[in-house]
Amino acid sequence: MAYTIAFFGTKSYDETSFNEKNKEYDFELRYYKGHLNKHNVILTQGVDAVCIFVNDTADAEVLRMMADNGVKLLALRCAGYNNVDLKAAAECGITVVRVPAYSPYAVAEYTVALMLSLNRKIPRATWRTRDGNFSLHGLLGFDMYGKTAGIIGTGKIAKKLIMILRGFGMNILAYDLYPDYNFAREHQVVYTTLDELYHSSDIISLHCPLTEQTKYLINDYSISKMKDGVMIINTGRGQLIHTNALIEGLKNKKIGSAGLDVYEEESEYFYEDQSDRIIDDDVLARLLSFNNVIVTSHQAFFTREALENIATTTLQNIKDFKSGKVSENEVKIQN
C-alpha cells in the first residue's frame, strides 16, 4: 500500500510542485484546499502523514484527533511552527518536521524590493502614470548609499539581505541573541543593542523568529526610541509588530513608511481572493489606507526555486520518517 499524505491549505502551485517532485518518491498525495482545523480533521482518517502550511491549525484538539485517526507525522512545508502545539504533538506521539530554509535569496531579495518600492514611491508613481499624471510631487526618495539599516535577527535570510545592502553601500547594525562575529567581520556588520539599533537605523528589518520574547517586539515603547521617519520592514512573522502601535507611529509621522509581507491576523485573509467582500478587520483596513504602507500577502518566499526546495525537503523529511531515520529537520519541544 502506498504511503499516504494529506495536504491542507493547498493551491494549484503547491500541487504542481509536489506532483512533479513526487515522481521520485511515489507517495499517494491527497490535496485539500481548506485549512486544517477541528472541523475537517476527519479527512486525516486513513492517512499516514499530514502536511500543512502557515495558516493551518495544529492545536492540541486537532493533534489529538489526528492521533486518534492514526497519523504519526506532521510535516510543515514552511519554516515557522508557531501554529503547532509541540507539547501536545509529543504527548500524542506525532513527530513534527519542517522546512528550515527554502530560499533565503527569495525572502532577502523581496525585502529589498519592499525597501526600494517604499523609498522611491514606485506604487504611487505607477498609479499616477496610468492615470496620465506624470508629476514628481510627493515622490521624493533618498539615497540608500550611506544610510544605516538595522537588522534584527541574523540567520540565513538576514545574511543574504545584509550582503545585498552592503552592495548598496549601506551601514549595517545588527542584533541577535547568538551573534555571528565571523560573518560580521567579513561583511562589516556591527552587532549592537536593540536600543542603539532603534536609535541609529534609517531602515529596520525584522528577521527573528516569533517567540514569547519577540512577540510585539515593535511596540509603542520601541517605536519611541526610533529615528523620526524610520522605515520598518517585516517579512518575518506578523506578531513581531503590534499593529496598533505601528498605526499610531504612522499617524504621528514617527514612522515614515512600512513594508509588511505579514500581518498578525493574516490567516483570515492571506492566500485567498477577498476582492468581492468588504474587509471587516478594521486594523488591516486602516493599514491599507496609508499611502506610505505596502501590505503584501506573505509572498516573499514565492519563487520557482523556493517551491521546488519546499517540495524536495518536505518529501525527503517524510521519506526519512517512513524509513525510521531521525531527520535533522525534526522540531522538538524546547526544554
PDB file of C-alpha atoms in Angstrom, residues 12-121:
ATOM      1  CA  SER A  12      -2.608  24.945  -7.646  1.00  0.00           C
ATOM      2  CA  TYR A  13       1.076  25.835  -7.435  1.00  0.00           C
ATOM      3  CA  ASP A  14       1.509  23.502  -4.440  1.00  0.00           C
ATOM      4  CA  GLU A  15       0.004  20.624  -6.366  1.00  0.00           C
ATOM      5  CA  THR A  16       2.188  21.328  -9.387  1.00  0.00           C
ATOM      6  CA  SER A  17       5.461  21.421  -7.447  1.00  0.00           C
ATOM      7  CA  PHE A  18       4.684  18.430  -5.222  1.00  0.00           C
ATOM      8  CA  ASN A  19       3.337  16.270  -8.043  1.00  0.00           C
ATOM      9  CA  GLU A  20       6.482  16.914 -10.064  1.00  0.00           C
ATOM     10  CA  LYS A  21       8.842  16.100  -7.184  1.00  0.00           C
ATOM     11  CA  ASN A  22       6.739  13.107  -6.068  1.00  0.00           C
ATOM     12  CA  LYS A  23       7.737  11.280  -9.258  1.00  0.00           C
ATOM     13  CA  GLU A  24      10.912  10.454  -7.319  1.00  0.00           C
ATOM     14  CA  TYR A  25       9.056   9.234  -4.205  1.00  0.00           C
ATOM     15  CA  ASP A  26       5.781   7.681  -5.377  1.00  0.00           C
ATOM     16  CA  PHE A  27       3.719   8.637  -2.329  1.00  0.00           C
ATOM     17  CA  GLU A  28      -0.064   8.915  -2.545  1.00  0.00           C
ATOM     18  CA  LEU A  29      -0.873  12.619  -2.272  1.00  0.00           C
ATOM     19  CA  ARG A  30      -4.300  13.933  -1.299  1.00  0.00           C
ATOM     20  CA  TYR A  31      -4.896  17.666  -1.609  1.00  0.00           C
ATOM     21  CA  TYR A  32      -7.441  19.723   0.318  1.00  0.00           C
ATOM     22  CA  LYS A  33      -7.934  23.438  -0.254  1.00  0.00           C
ATOM     23  CA  GLY A  34      -9.320  24.123   3.220  1.00  0.00           C
ATOM     24  CA  HIS A  35      -7.044  24.933   6.133  1.00  0.00           C
ATOM     25  CA  LEU A  36      -6.636  22.137   8.657  1.00  0.00           C
ATOM     26  CA  ASN A  37      -8.877  22.672  11.684  1.00  0.00           C
ATOM     27  CA  LYS A  38     -11.098  20.719  14.056  1.00  0.00           C
ATOM     28  CA  HIS A  39     -13.961  20.711  11.547  1.00  0.00           C
ATOM     29  CA  ASN A  40     -12.106  18.981   8.710  1.00  0.00           C
ATOM     30  CA  VAL A  41      -9.563  16.909  10.652  1.00  0.00           C
ATOM     31  CA  ILE A  42     -11.780  13.903   9.848  1.00  0.00           C
ATOM     32  CA  LEU A  43     -10.095  13.994   6.435  1.00  0.00           C
ATOM     33  CA  THR A  44      -6.930  12.673   8.094  1.00  0.00           C
ATOM     34  CA  GLN A  45      -8.514   9.268   8.632  1.00  0.00           C
ATOM     35  CA  GLY A  46      -6.648   6.581   6.757  1.00  0.00           C
ATOM     36  CA  VAL A  47      -3.554   8.674   6.001  1.00  0.00           C
ATOM     37  CA  ASP A  48      -0.008   8.205   7.247  1.00  0.00           C
ATOM     38  CA  ALA A  49       1.129  11.817   7.338  1.00  0.00           C
ATOM     39  CA  VAL A  50      -0.364  15.290   7.238  1.00  0.00           C
ATOM     40  CA  CYS A  51       1.277  18.267   5.521  1.00  0.00           C
ATOM     41  CA  ILE A  52       0.321  21.841   6.453  1.00  0.00           C
ATOM     42  CA  PHE A  53       1.328  25.446   5.837  1.00  0.00           C
ATOM     43  CA  VAL A  54       1.450  28.618   7.932  1.00  0.00           C
ATOM     44  CA  ASN A  55      -2.288  29.276   8.302  1.00  0.00           C
ATOM     45  CA  ASP A  56      -3.347  25.749   9.228  1.00  0.00           C
ATOM     46  CA  THR A  57      -4.265  24.966  12.828  1.00  0.00           C
ATOM     47  CA  ALA A  58      -2.452  22.205  14.692  1.00  0.00           C
ATOM     48  CA  ASP A  59      -3.509  22.885  18.267  1.00  0.00           C
ATOM     49  CA  ALA A  60      -3.938  20.272  20.994  1.00  0.00           C
ATOM     50  CA  GLU A  61      -7.502  19.390  19.966  1.00  0.00           C
ATOM     51  CA  VAL A  62      -6.632  18.892  16.306  1.00  0.00           C
ATOM     52  CA  LEU A  63      -3.494  16.911  17.135  1.00  0.00           C
ATOM     53  CA  ARG A  64      -5.379  14.566  19.464  1.00  0.00           C
ATOM     54  CA  MET A  65      -7.950  13.912  16.742  1.00  0.00           C
ATOM     55  CA  MET A  66      -5.174  13.291  14.217  1.00  0.00           C
ATOM     56  CA  ALA A  67      -3.527  10.828  16.588  1.00  0.00           C
ATOM     57  CA  ASP A  68      -6.848   9.034  17.065  1.00  0.00           C
ATOM     58  CA  ASN A  69      -7.002   8.744  13.276  1.00  0.00           C
ATOM     59  CA  GLY A  70      -3.604   7.035  13.272  1.00  0.00           C
ATOM     60  CA  VAL A  71      -1.478   9.926  11.979  1.00  0.00           C
ATOM     61  CA  LYS A  72       2.141   9.667  13.125  1.00  0.00           C
ATOM     62  CA  LEU A  73       3.787  12.537  11.234  1.00  0.00           C
ATOM     63  CA  LEU A  74       3.016  16.232  10.798  1.00  0.00           C
ATOM     64  CA  ALA A  75       5.109  17.740   8.004  1.00  0.00           C
ATOM     65  CA  LEU A  76       5.279  21.520   7.775  1.00  0.00           C
ATOM     66  CA  ARG A  77       6.051  22.857   4.321  1.00  0.00           C
ATOM     67  CA  CYS A  78       7.363  26.067   5.878  1.00  0.00           C
ATOM     68  CA  ALA A  79       9.995  27.179   8.366  1.00  0.00           C
ATOM     69  CA  GLY A  80       7.788  28.577  11.130  1.00  0.00           C
ATOM     70  CA  TYR A  81       5.969  26.287  13.542  1.00  0.00           C
ATOM     71  CA  ASN A  82       4.225  28.691  15.933  1.00  0.00           C
ATOM     72  CA  ASN A  83       0.870  27.278  14.727  1.00  0.00           C
ATOM     73  CA  VAL A  84       1.746  23.846  16.160  1.00  0.00           C
ATOM     74  CA  ASP A  85       1.329  22.816  19.807  1.00  0.00           C
ATOM     75  CA  LEU A  86       4.603  20.910  20.117  1.00  0.00           C
ATOM     76  CA  LYS A  87       3.860  19.722  23.640  1.00  0.00           C
ATOM     77  CA  ALA A  88       0.562  18.210  22.524  1.00  0.00           C
ATOM     78  CA  ALA A  89       2.234  16.648  19.485  1.00  0.00           C
ATOM     79  CA  ALA A  90       4.805  14.931  21.704  1.00  0.00           C
ATOM     80  CA  GLU A  91       2.100  13.704  24.048  1.00  0.00           C
ATOM     81  CA  CYS A  92       0.143  12.317  21.097  1.00  0.00           C
ATOM     82  CA  GLY A  93       3.173  10.560  19.625  1.00  0.00           C
ATOM     83  CA  ILE A  94       3.187  12.719  16.494  1.00  0.00           C
ATOM     84  CA  THR A  95       6.566  13.669  15.046  1.00  0.00           C
ATOM     85  CA  VAL A  96       6.825  17.200  13.617  1.00  0.00           C
ATOM     86  CA  VAL A  97       9.211  18.111  10.797  1.00  0.00           C
ATOM     87  CA  ARG A  98       9.659  21.347   8.870  1.00  0.00           C
ATOM     88  CA  VAL A  99      11.493  23.049   6.010  1.00  0.00           C
ATOM     89  CA  PRO A 100      14.002  25.282   7.833  1.00  0.00           C
ATOM     90  CA  ALA A 101      15.188  27.110   4.707  1.00  0.00           C
ATOM     91  CA  TYR A 102      13.744  27.048   1.220  1.00  0.00           C
ATOM     92  CA  SER A 103      15.320  30.075  -0.397  1.00  0.00           C
ATOM     93  CA  PRO A 104      16.968  32.740   1.692  1.00  0.00           C
ATOM     94  CA  TYR A 105      17.604  34.614  -1.562  1.00  0.00           C
ATOM     95  CA  ALA A 106      13.865  34.836  -2.287  1.00  0.00           C
ATOM     96  CA  VAL A 107      12.978  36.488   1.016  1.00  0.00           C
ATOM     97  CA  ALA A 108      16.080  38.701   1.124  1.00  0.00           C
ATOM     98  CA  GLU A 109      15.519  39.974  -2.408  1.00  0.00           C
ATOM     99  CA  TYR A 110      11.848  40.622  -1.692  1.00  0.00           C
ATOM    100  CA  THR A 111      12.784  42.556   1.440  1.00  0.00           C
ATOM    101  CA  VAL A 112      14.950  44.844  -0.682  1.00  0.00           C
ATOM    102  CA  ALA A 113      12.097  45.193  -3.184  1.00  0.00           C
ATOM    103  CA  LEU A 114       9.861  46.493  -0.390  1.00  0.00           C
ATOM    104  CA  MET A 115      12.551  48.929   0.736  1.00  0.00           C
ATOM    105  CA  LEU A 116      13.067  50.335  -2.748  1.00  0.00           C
ATOM    106  CA  SER A 117       9.349  50.478  -3.539  1.00  0.00           C
ATOM    107  CA  LEU A 118       8.638  52.453  -0.378  1.00  0.00           C
ATOM    108  CA  ASN A 119      11.652  54.718  -0.664  1.00  0.00           C
ATOM    109  CA  ARG A 120      11.133  55.643  -4.316  1.00  0.00           C
ATOM    110  CA  LYS A 121       7.302  55.619  -4.097  1.00  0.00           C
TER     111      LYS A 121
END
